[in-house]
Coordinates of C-alpha atoms and ligand atoms in Angstrom, one line a residue:
M1 CA 15.5 -35.7 5.1
S2 CA 14.5 -32.2 5.5
R3 CA 16.0 -29.6 3.5
L4 CA 19.6 -27.6 4.8
I5 CA 19.7 -23.8 4.3
V6 CA 23.5 -22.4 5.1
V7 CA 23.8 -19.2 5.6
S8 CA 27.1 -17.3 5.8
N9 CA 28.5 -13.7 5.8
R10 CA 29.8 -14.6 1.9
V11 CA 28.8 -16.9 -0.6
A12 CA 32.0 -18.2 -2.3
P13 CA 32.5 -18.5 -6.0
I14 CA 31.8 -21.6 -6.8
Q15 CA 32.3 -23.6 -10.3
E16 CA 31.0 -26.9 -11.1
G17 CA 30.4 -27.6 -7.8
E18 CA 33.6 -27.3 -6.4
A19 CA 34.7 -24.1 -4.1
T20 CA 37.6 -22.1 -5.2
A21 CA 38.4 -21.5 -1.4
G22 CA 39.3 -23.7 1.2
G23 CA 38.3 -23.5 5.4
L24 CA 34.8 -22.4 5.8
A25 CA 33.5 -22.8 1.7
A26 CA 34.9 -26.5 1.7
G27 CA 32.8 -27.2 5.0
V28 CA 29.7 -25.8 3.4
L29 CA 30.4 -27.1 0.3
D30 CA 30.6 -30.7 2.0
A31 CA 27.5 -30.3 3.5
L32 CA 25.4 -29.2 0.8
K33 CA 26.9 -31.7 -1.9
G34 CA 25.2 -34.7 -0.5
H35 CA 21.7 -34.0 -0.4
G36 CA 21.5 -30.7 -1.9
G37 CA 20.2 -27.3 -0.3
V38 CA 20.5 -23.7 -0.1
W39 CA 23.3 -21.6 0.6
F40 CA 22.6 -17.8 1.3
G41 CA 24.8 -14.4 2.0
W42 CA 26.3 -11.5 1.0
S43 CA 27.2 -11.4 -2.8
G44 CA 30.4 -9.5 -2.1
E45 CA 29.0 -6.5 -4.0
I46 CA 28.3 -3.1 -2.5
A47 CA 25.1 -1.7 -4.3
D48 CA 22.8 1.5 -3.8
N49 CA 19.8 -0.7 -3.9
A50 CA 21.0 -3.9 -2.1
E51 CA 18.5 -5.7 -3.8
P52 CA 18.6 -9.6 -3.8
Q53 CA 20.1 -11.3 -6.8
P54 CA 18.4 -14.1 -8.9
A55 CA 18.9 -17.8 -7.7
R56 CA 21.7 -19.7 -9.2
E57 CA 21.9 -23.4 -9.3
V58 CA 24.9 -25.1 -9.4
G59 CA 24.4 -29.0 -9.4
P60 CA 21.9 -29.8 -6.4
I61 CA 22.6 -26.0 -4.6
T62 CA 20.6 -23.4 -5.0
L63 CA 22.4 -20.4 -4.2
F64 CA 20.9 -17.0 -3.1
T65 CA 22.9 -13.7 -2.5
I66 CA 22.3 -10.3 -1.8
D67 CA 24.4 -7.1 -2.3
L68 CA 24.9 -4.6 0.7
S69 CA 24.5 -1.1 0.6
R70 CA 28.0 1.2 1.5
T71 CA 26.6 2.0 5.1
D72 CA 25.7 -1.7 5.5
Y73 CA 29.0 -2.6 4.3
D74 CA 31.1 0.0 6.8
Q75 CA 28.9 -0.9 9.9
Y76 CA 27.8 -4.2 9.6
Y77 CA 31.3 -5.9 7.9
R78 CA 34.1 -3.3 8.3
G79 CA 32.7 -2.2 11.8
F80 CA 31.2 -4.3 14.2
A81 CA 32.6 -7.7 12.9
N82 CA 35.7 -7.0 12.0
G83 CA 36.8 -3.8 14.0
V84 CA 34.9 -5.4 17.3
L85 CA 34.1 -9.3 17.3
W86 CA 37.0 -10.1 15.1
P87 CA 39.9 -8.7 17.5
V88 CA 37.9 -9.3 20.8
L89 CA 37.1 -12.9 19.8
H90 CA 40.8 -13.6 19.1
Y91 CA 41.7 -11.7 22.5
Q92 CA 43.2 -8.7 21.0
I93 CA 41.2 -6.1 23.2
G94 CA 43.6 -3.6 22.1
L95 CA 42.6 -3.5 18.9
E96 CA 38.4 -3.2 19.3
K97 CA 37.0 0.0 18.3
Y98 CA 33.2 0.1 19.5
D99 CA 30.6 2.2 18.2
R100 CA 27.0 2.2 18.8
A101 CA 25.8 3.1 15.4
E102 CA 28.0 0.4 13.5
F103 CA 26.6 -2.2 16.3
A104 CA 22.9 -1.1 15.2
G105 CA 24.1 -1.4 11.5
Y106 CA 25.4 -5.1 12.5
K107 CA 22.0 -5.9 14.0
R108 CA 20.3 -4.0 10.9
V109 CA 22.1 -6.4 8.4
N110 CA 21.4 -9.6 10.4
D111 CA 17.8 -8.3 10.4
L112 CA 17.9 -8.3 6.8
F113 CA 19.5 -11.5 6.2
A114 CA 16.7 -13.2 8.2
R115 CA 13.9 -11.8 6.4
S116 CA 15.4 -12.8 3.1
V117 CA 16.0 -16.0 4.4
A118 CA 12.7 -16.3 5.8
K119 CA 10.7 -15.8 2.2
L120 CA 12.8 -19.0 1.4
M121 CA 12.0 -21.1 4.2
R122 CA 9.8 -24.1 4.3
P123 CA 8.4 -25.5 7.6
D124 CA 10.7 -28.4 7.7
D125 CA 13.8 -26.4 6.6
V126 CA 16.9 -27.0 9.0
V127 CA 19.2 -23.7 9.1
W128 CA 22.9 -23.9 9.6
A129 CA 24.6 -20.3 10.3
H130 CA 28.5 -20.1 9.9
D131 CA 30.6 -17.5 12.0
Y132 CA 30.8 -14.4 14.0
H133 CA 29.1 -12.1 11.3
L134 CA 25.6 -14.1 12.5
L135 CA 25.3 -14.2 15.9
F136 CA 21.8 -11.9 15.8
F137 CA 20.4 -14.0 13.1
A138 CA 18.9 -16.7 14.9
E139 CA 17.2 -14.2 17.2
S140 CA 16.1 -12.0 14.1
L141 CA 14.4 -15.1 12.4
R142 CA 12.6 -15.7 15.8
N143 CA 11.2 -12.4 16.0
L144 CA 9.5 -13.4 12.5
G145 CA 7.9 -15.9 13.9
V146 CA 10.4 -18.7 12.6
T147 CA 10.4 -21.8 14.7
N148 CA 12.5 -24.2 12.6
R149 CA 15.5 -25.6 14.1
L150 CA 18.4 -23.3 13.9
G151 CA 22.4 -23.7 14.3
L152 CA 25.5 -21.9 14.7
F153 CA 29.1 -22.9 14.0
L154 CA 31.6 -20.5 15.0
H155 CA 34.9 -21.1 13.3
I156 CA 36.8 -18.6 15.5
P157 CA 37.2 -18.5 19.2
F158 CA 35.4 -17.8 22.0
P159 CA 37.0 -16.0 24.4
G160 CA 36.6 -16.2 28.6
P161 CA 33.9 -13.6 30.1
G162 CA 36.7 -11.1 31.2
T163 CA 37.6 -10.6 27.2
L164 CA 34.0 -10.8 26.3
R165 CA 33.0 -8.0 28.5
T166 CA 35.2 -5.9 27.2
I167 CA 32.4 -5.7 24.6
P168 CA 29.8 -3.1 25.6
C169 CA 27.3 -5.0 24.3
H170 CA 28.6 -8.5 25.4
A171 CA 24.8 -9.2 27.3
E172 CA 22.9 -8.5 24.2
L173 CA 25.6 -10.7 22.2
V174 CA 25.1 -14.0 24.4
R175 CA 21.2 -13.6 24.4
A176 CA 21.0 -13.2 20.6
M177 CA 22.7 -16.5 20.5
C178 CA 21.1 -18.5 22.8
H179 CA 18.2 -18.3 20.3
Y180 CA 19.5 -21.0 18.1
D181 CA 19.0 -24.5 19.3
L182 CA 22.3 -25.6 18.5
L183 CA 25.8 -23.8 19.1
G184 CA 29.1 -25.6 17.7
F185 CA 32.6 -24.8 19.0
Q186 CA 35.8 -25.7 17.7
T187 CA 37.4 -26.4 20.9
E188 CA 36.1 -27.6 24.4
Q189 CA 37.9 -24.7 25.6
D190 CA 35.7 -22.1 23.3
R191 CA 32.8 -24.1 24.5
A192 CA 33.6 -24.0 28.0
A193 CA 34.2 -20.0 28.0
F194 CA 30.5 -19.6 26.5
L195 CA 29.0 -21.5 28.9
D196 CA 31.3 -19.8 31.7
Y197 CA 29.4 -16.4 30.4
A198 CA 26.0 -18.1 30.3
I199 CA 26.1 -19.3 34.0
R200 CA 27.7 -17.0 35.5
W201 CA 26.5 -13.7 33.5
S202 CA 23.3 -14.6 32.0
G203 CA 21.6 -16.4 35.3
G204 CA 22.0 -19.8 32.6
R205 CA 21.3 -23.3 33.9
M206 CA 23.2 -26.3 32.7
I207 CA 20.3 -29.3 31.7
G208 CA 23.0 -32.4 30.5
D209 CA 24.1 -33.4 27.7
G210 CA 25.8 -30.0 26.6
A211 CA 22.6 -28.1 26.8
I212 CA 21.8 -24.9 28.9
A213 CA 18.5 -23.2 29.9
A214 CA 18.9 -19.6 29.1
F215 CA 16.2 -16.8 28.3
D216 CA 13.4 -19.1 28.5
R217 CA 14.8 -21.3 25.8
V218 CA 16.9 -24.6 26.0
V219 CA 20.3 -24.4 23.7
K220 CA 22.5 -27.4 23.2
T221 CA 26.1 -26.7 22.8
G222 CA 28.8 -29.1 21.1
V223 CA 32.2 -29.1 20.0
Y224 CA 32.8 -30.3 16.4
P225 CA 36.6 -29.4 15.2
I226 CA 36.5 -29.2 11.3
G227 CA 39.0 -30.9 9.4
V228 CA 40.3 -31.9 5.7
H229 CA 39.5 -34.6 3.5
V230 CA 43.2 -36.0 4.3
D231 CA 43.5 -38.2 1.2
E232 CA 42.2 -35.7 -1.1
V233 CA 44.8 -33.3 -0.2
R234 CA 47.7 -36.3 -0.3
A235 CA 46.3 -36.9 -3.6
Q236 CA 46.4 -33.2 -5.2
A237 CA 49.9 -32.8 -3.5
G238 CA 51.4 -35.3 -5.5
L239 CA 49.6 -35.2 -9.1
A240 CA 52.1 -34.6 -11.8
A241 CA 50.2 -31.6 -13.3
N242 CA 49.8 -29.9 -10.0
R243 CA 53.6 -30.0 -9.5
R244 CA 54.9 -27.5 -11.9
V245 CA 55.5 -24.6 -9.6
A246 CA 56.6 -26.6 -6.4
T247 CA 59.5 -28.1 -9.0
R248 CA 60.4 -24.9 -9.9
L249 CA 60.6 -23.6 -6.4
R250 CA 62.5 -26.6 -5.6
A251 CA 65.2 -25.9 -8.2
T252 CA 65.7 -22.3 -6.9
L253 CA 66.3 -23.8 -3.4
L254 CA 69.6 -24.7 -1.7
D255 CA 68.4 -27.0 0.9
W256 CA 65.9 -26.8 3.6
L257 CA 62.5 -24.9 3.2
I258 CA 60.4 -23.6 5.9
L259 CA 56.8 -22.7 4.6
S260 CA 54.1 -20.6 6.2
V261 CA 50.7 -19.7 4.7
D262 CA 48.3 -17.5 5.9
R263 CA 45.9 -14.8 5.2
L264 CA 47.6 -11.6 6.1
D265 CA 45.8 -11.0 9.7
Y266 CA 47.3 -9.5 12.8
S267 CA 45.7 -12.7 14.6
K268 CA 48.0 -15.1 12.4
G269 CA 51.3 -14.3 14.5
L270 CA 53.5 -13.3 11.6
R271 CA 55.5 -10.2 12.7
Q272 CA 56.2 -12.5 15.9
R273 CA 57.2 -15.0 13.5
F274 CA 59.3 -12.9 11.4
M275 CA 61.2 -11.8 14.6
A276 CA 61.5 -15.9 15.8
Y277 CA 63.0 -16.5 12.2
E278 CA 65.3 -13.5 12.9
R279 CA 66.2 -15.1 16.1
F280 CA 66.8 -18.0 14.6
L281 CA 69.0 -17.0 11.8
Q282 CA 71.0 -15.0 15.0
D283 CA 71.4 -17.8 17.2
Y284 CA 72.2 -21.1 14.7
P285 CA 74.3 -19.8 12.2
N286 CA 75.3 -23.3 11.1
W287 CA 72.0 -23.2 9.0
H288 CA 73.0 -20.2 7.1
N289 CA 73.1 -20.5 3.2
N290 CA 71.1 -24.0 3.7
V291 CA 67.7 -22.7 4.9
T292 CA 65.1 -20.8 3.2
F293 CA 61.8 -19.6 4.9
M294 CA 59.0 -18.7 2.7
Q295 CA 55.8 -16.9 4.0
I296 CA 52.9 -16.9 1.6
A297 CA 50.2 -14.1 3.0
P298 CA 47.9 -13.0 0.3
P299 CA 46.4 -9.6 1.8
S300 CA 42.8 -9.6 3.4
R301 CA 40.4 -6.8 4.3
G302 CA 42.6 -4.5 3.0
D303 CA 40.1 -1.4 3.1
I304 CA 40.6 -1.7 7.1
D305 CA 43.5 0.2 8.3
T306 CA 44.8 -2.2 10.8
Y307 CA 45.3 -4.6 8.0
Q308 CA 47.2 -1.8 5.9
E309 CA 49.5 -1.6 8.8
I310 CA 50.4 -5.3 9.1
R311 CA 51.3 -5.3 5.3
R312 CA 53.5 -2.0 5.8
E313 CA 55.0 -3.5 8.9
L314 CA 56.1 -6.8 7.2
E315 CA 57.2 -5.4 3.5
G316 CA 59.9 -3.3 6.3
E317 CA 61.0 -6.4 8.6
A318 CA 61.2 -8.7 5.4
G319 CA 63.5 -6.3 3.8
R320 CA 65.5 -5.4 6.9
I321 CA 66.0 -9.4 7.6
N322 CA 67.0 -10.2 4.3
G323 CA 69.6 -7.1 4.1
R324 CA 70.9 -8.2 7.9
F325 CA 71.6 -11.7 6.5
A326 CA 71.5 -12.1 2.5
E327 CA 74.7 -13.2 0.6
V328 CA 75.2 -12.9 -2.8
D329 CA 73.5 -16.5 -3.5
W330 CA 71.1 -16.7 -0.6
V331 CA 68.1 -14.9 0.3
P332 CA 66.6 -16.3 3.7
L333 CA 63.1 -14.8 3.6
R334 CA 60.9 -14.9 0.7
Y335 CA 57.5 -12.9 1.3
L336 CA 55.0 -13.7 -1.3
N337 CA 51.8 -11.2 -0.9
K338 CA 49.7 -13.1 -3.3
S339 CA 47.2 -16.1 -3.4
F340 CA 47.6 -19.4 -4.8
P341 CA 45.2 -22.0 -6.0
R342 CA 44.8 -24.9 -3.7
N343 CA 46.2 -27.4 -6.6
V344 CA 49.5 -25.5 -6.6
L345 CA 49.5 -24.8 -2.8
M346 CA 49.0 -28.3 -2.0
P347 CA 52.2 -29.6 -3.7
L348 CA 54.1 -26.7 -2.2
Y349 CA 53.3 -28.0 1.3
A350 CA 54.8 -31.3 0.3
E351 CA 57.9 -29.6 -0.9
A352 CA 58.9 -28.0 2.8
Q353 CA 60.6 -29.5 5.7
A354 CA 59.0 -27.5 8.1
C355 CA 55.9 -25.8 8.2
L356 CA 55.7 -22.7 11.0
V357 CA 51.6 -22.2 11.9
T358 CA 51.8 -19.6 14.7
P359 CA 49.0 -17.8 15.2
L360 CA 48.5 -15.9 18.6
R361 CA 44.9 -17.2 18.2
D362 CA 43.2 -19.4 16.1
G363 CA 39.6 -21.2 15.8
M364 CA 41.1 -24.4 14.2
N365 CA 43.8 -23.6 11.5
L366 CA 43.4 -25.5 8.5
V367 CA 46.7 -25.0 7.0
A368 CA 48.4 -26.9 9.8
K369 CA 46.2 -29.6 9.1
E370 CA 46.6 -29.0 5.5
Y371 CA 50.6 -29.2 5.7
V372 CA 50.3 -32.5 7.8
A373 CA 48.0 -34.3 4.9
A374 CA 50.4 -33.1 2.1
Q375 CA 53.2 -35.1 3.5
N376 CA 54.7 -38.1 2.2
P377 CA 54.4 -40.3 5.1
A378 CA 58.0 -42.1 4.3
D379 CA 59.7 -39.0 4.6
P380 CA 57.1 -36.5 6.0
G381 CA 58.2 -32.8 7.2
V382 CA 57.9 -31.4 10.7
L383 CA 54.8 -28.7 11.6
I384 CA 55.5 -26.0 14.4
L385 CA 52.5 -24.9 15.8
S386 CA 50.9 -22.5 17.9
Q387 CA 49.8 -23.9 21.2
F388 CA 46.9 -20.8 20.6
A389 CA 45.6 -22.8 17.3
G390 CA 42.5 -24.8 17.9
A391 CA 44.3 -27.6 15.9
A392 CA 46.6 -28.1 18.7
N393 CA 44.1 -29.8 20.8
E394 CA 44.1 -32.6 18.3
L395 CA 47.8 -32.5 16.8
E396 CA 49.6 -32.9 19.6
T397 CA 52.7 -34.5 18.3
A398 CA 53.4 -31.2 16.2
L399 CA 56.4 -28.9 18.0
L400 CA 54.0 -26.9 20.3
V401 CA 55.2 -23.5 20.7
N402 CA 54.2 -20.4 22.4
P403 CA 54.1 -17.8 19.3
Y404 CA 55.3 -14.9 22.1
D405 CA 58.4 -16.8 22.5
E406 CA 60.7 -15.7 19.7
E407 CA 63.7 -17.9 21.3
G408 CA 61.5 -21.2 22.0
M409 CA 60.1 -20.9 17.9
A410 CA 63.9 -20.2 17.0
A411 CA 64.7 -23.3 18.9
A412 CA 61.8 -25.4 17.5
M413 CA 62.9 -24.4 13.7
D414 CA 66.3 -25.7 14.6
Q415 CA 64.7 -28.8 16.0
A416 CA 62.4 -29.7 13.1
I417 CA 65.3 -29.1 10.4
A418 CA 67.6 -31.6 12.7
M419 CA 64.8 -34.2 13.5
P420 CA 65.8 -37.9 12.7
I421 CA 63.5 -39.8 10.3
E422 CA 61.9 -41.9 12.4
E423 CA 60.8 -39.4 15.0
R424 CA 59.1 -37.4 11.9
Q425 CA 57.5 -40.6 11.0
E426 CA 56.2 -41.1 14.4
R427 CA 55.3 -37.8 15.1
H428 CA 53.2 -37.5 11.7
A429 CA 51.6 -40.9 11.9
A430 CA 50.1 -39.8 15.0
M431 CA 48.5 -36.8 13.7
I432 CA 47.3 -38.2 10.3
K433 CA 45.2 -40.8 13.1
V434 CA 43.7 -37.9 14.7
M435 CA 42.9 -36.0 11.6
K436 CA 41.5 -39.1 9.9
E437 CA 39.1 -39.6 12.8
N438 CA 38.1 -35.7 12.9
S439 CA 37.7 -35.5 9.4
L440 CA 35.9 -32.6 7.6
E441 CA 33.0 -35.6 7.0
R442 CA 32.7 -36.4 10.5
W443 CA 32.4 -32.2 11.3
R444 CA 29.7 -32.2 8.6
D445 CA 27.6 -35.0 10.1
R446 CA 28.0 -34.7 13.4
F447 CA 26.8 -30.9 13.2
Q448 CA 23.7 -31.9 11.3
A449 CA 22.8 -35.2 13.3
D450 CA 22.9 -32.9 16.6
L451 CA 21.1 -29.6 14.4
R452 CA 18.4 -32.3 13.3
G453 CA 18.4 -33.8 16.5
E454 CA 19.3 -37.3 15.6
Q455 CA 21.6 -39.4 17.0
S456 CA 25.2 -39.4 15.9
Ligands
LIG1 P1 41.0 -18.8 8.1 O1 41.1 -17.5 9.2 O2 40.9 -18.4 7.1 O3 39.4 -19.4 8.6 P2 42.8 -21.0 8.1 O4 41.9 -22.1 8.5 O5 44.3 -21.0 8.3 O6 42.0 -19.6 8.4 O7 42.6 -21.3 6.2 C1 41.6 -21.4 5.5 C2 41.9 -22.1 4.4 O8 42.3 -21.1 3.4 C3 42.6 -22.9 4.1 O9 42.2 -24.1 3.6 C4 44.0 -22.4 3.5 O10 44.6 -23.3 2.4 C5 43.5 -21.4 2.8 N1 44.3 -20.3 2.4 C6 45.0 -19.7 3.9 N2 45.7 -18.8 3.6 C7 46.4 -18.8 2.2 C8 46.7 -18.5 1.2 N3 48.1 -17.5 1.4 N4 47.1 -18.9 -0.3 C9 46.0 -19.8 -0.6 N5 45.0 -20.2 0.1 C10 45.1 -20.3 1.5 C11 38.8 -19.4 9.8 C12 39.2 -19.4 11.0 C13 39.8 -20.5 11.4 C14 39.2 -22.2 10.8 C15 38.6 -22.0 9.6 C16 37.6 -23.0 9.3 O11 40.3 -18.3 11.4 O12 40.3 -20.9 12.7 O13 40.6 -23.1 10.8 O14 38.0 -20.7 9.6 O15 37.0 -23.2 10.4

């Protein structure tokens, strides 16, 4: 089989073949573990002379990283990627901060990545790029004369043309994306939004089997919902050696635990969720003294203003809600601004009777799937899930809510805690069935088969 080269913004720290984080890192690692290959990306370091680092071998995987200069980091990463693409692709156009110099910096770093990767490439390698940081990467490689098969998987949503067109360089973005051979999306809605733009605004033409002809190229599009290793998550959740923290937590709880786990990001709907919990405490006083809501949210992208603001806001709200409802022996809301390793997190999921996953928009949301996978099927907890998370397309038997509807979310919390065991079992079994079908292995294999032009 031809060699796989994975390219992503960051190369996650991995030890002995295990990623320390979930999500993109787990998926990438899974794709590389089987037959080996190369993983290229930013080292996470900022340096004056942005030199490629020496290659590092971890099992069958060769890691190549590159440092970024301060200007590249500011313009590419903080600027265009996280100040324009992240908010707009999550439909938060009010937070978009467009700057032409930053857009130029974004393209410059895509060129830098392309020049570095082109040096490593062999004629029959296939390249799998990840996410919104690399929309121009294929065009940069094509400009260097690379004709290898190139694919991009977009982990976050793709909005409809009305929203995308708020980005002044929208036409260039879509043209650049068409230099890939394969574009993968999390949901049909994301793919349809891309095709809608490509047909109505770029003069593209559908030619069957999800492929489109545009800009003198043929691009295949596909839907590949990312998943989790269901059995592995359940095993991690139940392992006695992993359960120390979960056991200590349970000893401090009065009865019901509602859990949320997110990166601290405005797309995750944390402020709206805190408001909904306050509404729940107000409207359903019968649960007072019995229920605890625990929000785990470690800071992310902490050097970007919008992220500092949301952090300050949530700290204030947590204090206010507790000030309003707490008793000497009951703290209704626990807000933990820290991260936990996966082997601690999975047992915490298993400990919670309900999980609130209410992003305003999310490409998929793996916390939702991990929570369901971690449950004991004989006595499972209830997932309360935003209808705007990609995962809602598969997890139809979760309690689906609108994250802008505080009363609706409060009612769902009440319903979740009171739900009879038979109903919980039924809903959980249906979700496990879908998740086993759409596992992480299937995501990895289907994307790669399409990228290599094989039958999947
Ligand atoms: P993220 O926005 O990072 O990912 P998500 O899928 O929810 O969102 O989480 C990724 C991973 O991070 C999960 O495995 C989770 O366990 C871990 N994680 C999250 N919060 C954590 C915490 N507080 N402590 C420890 N671990 C935590 C992007 C897209 C998503 C998409 C993924 C994968 O935004 O929509 O599901 O990529 O494609």
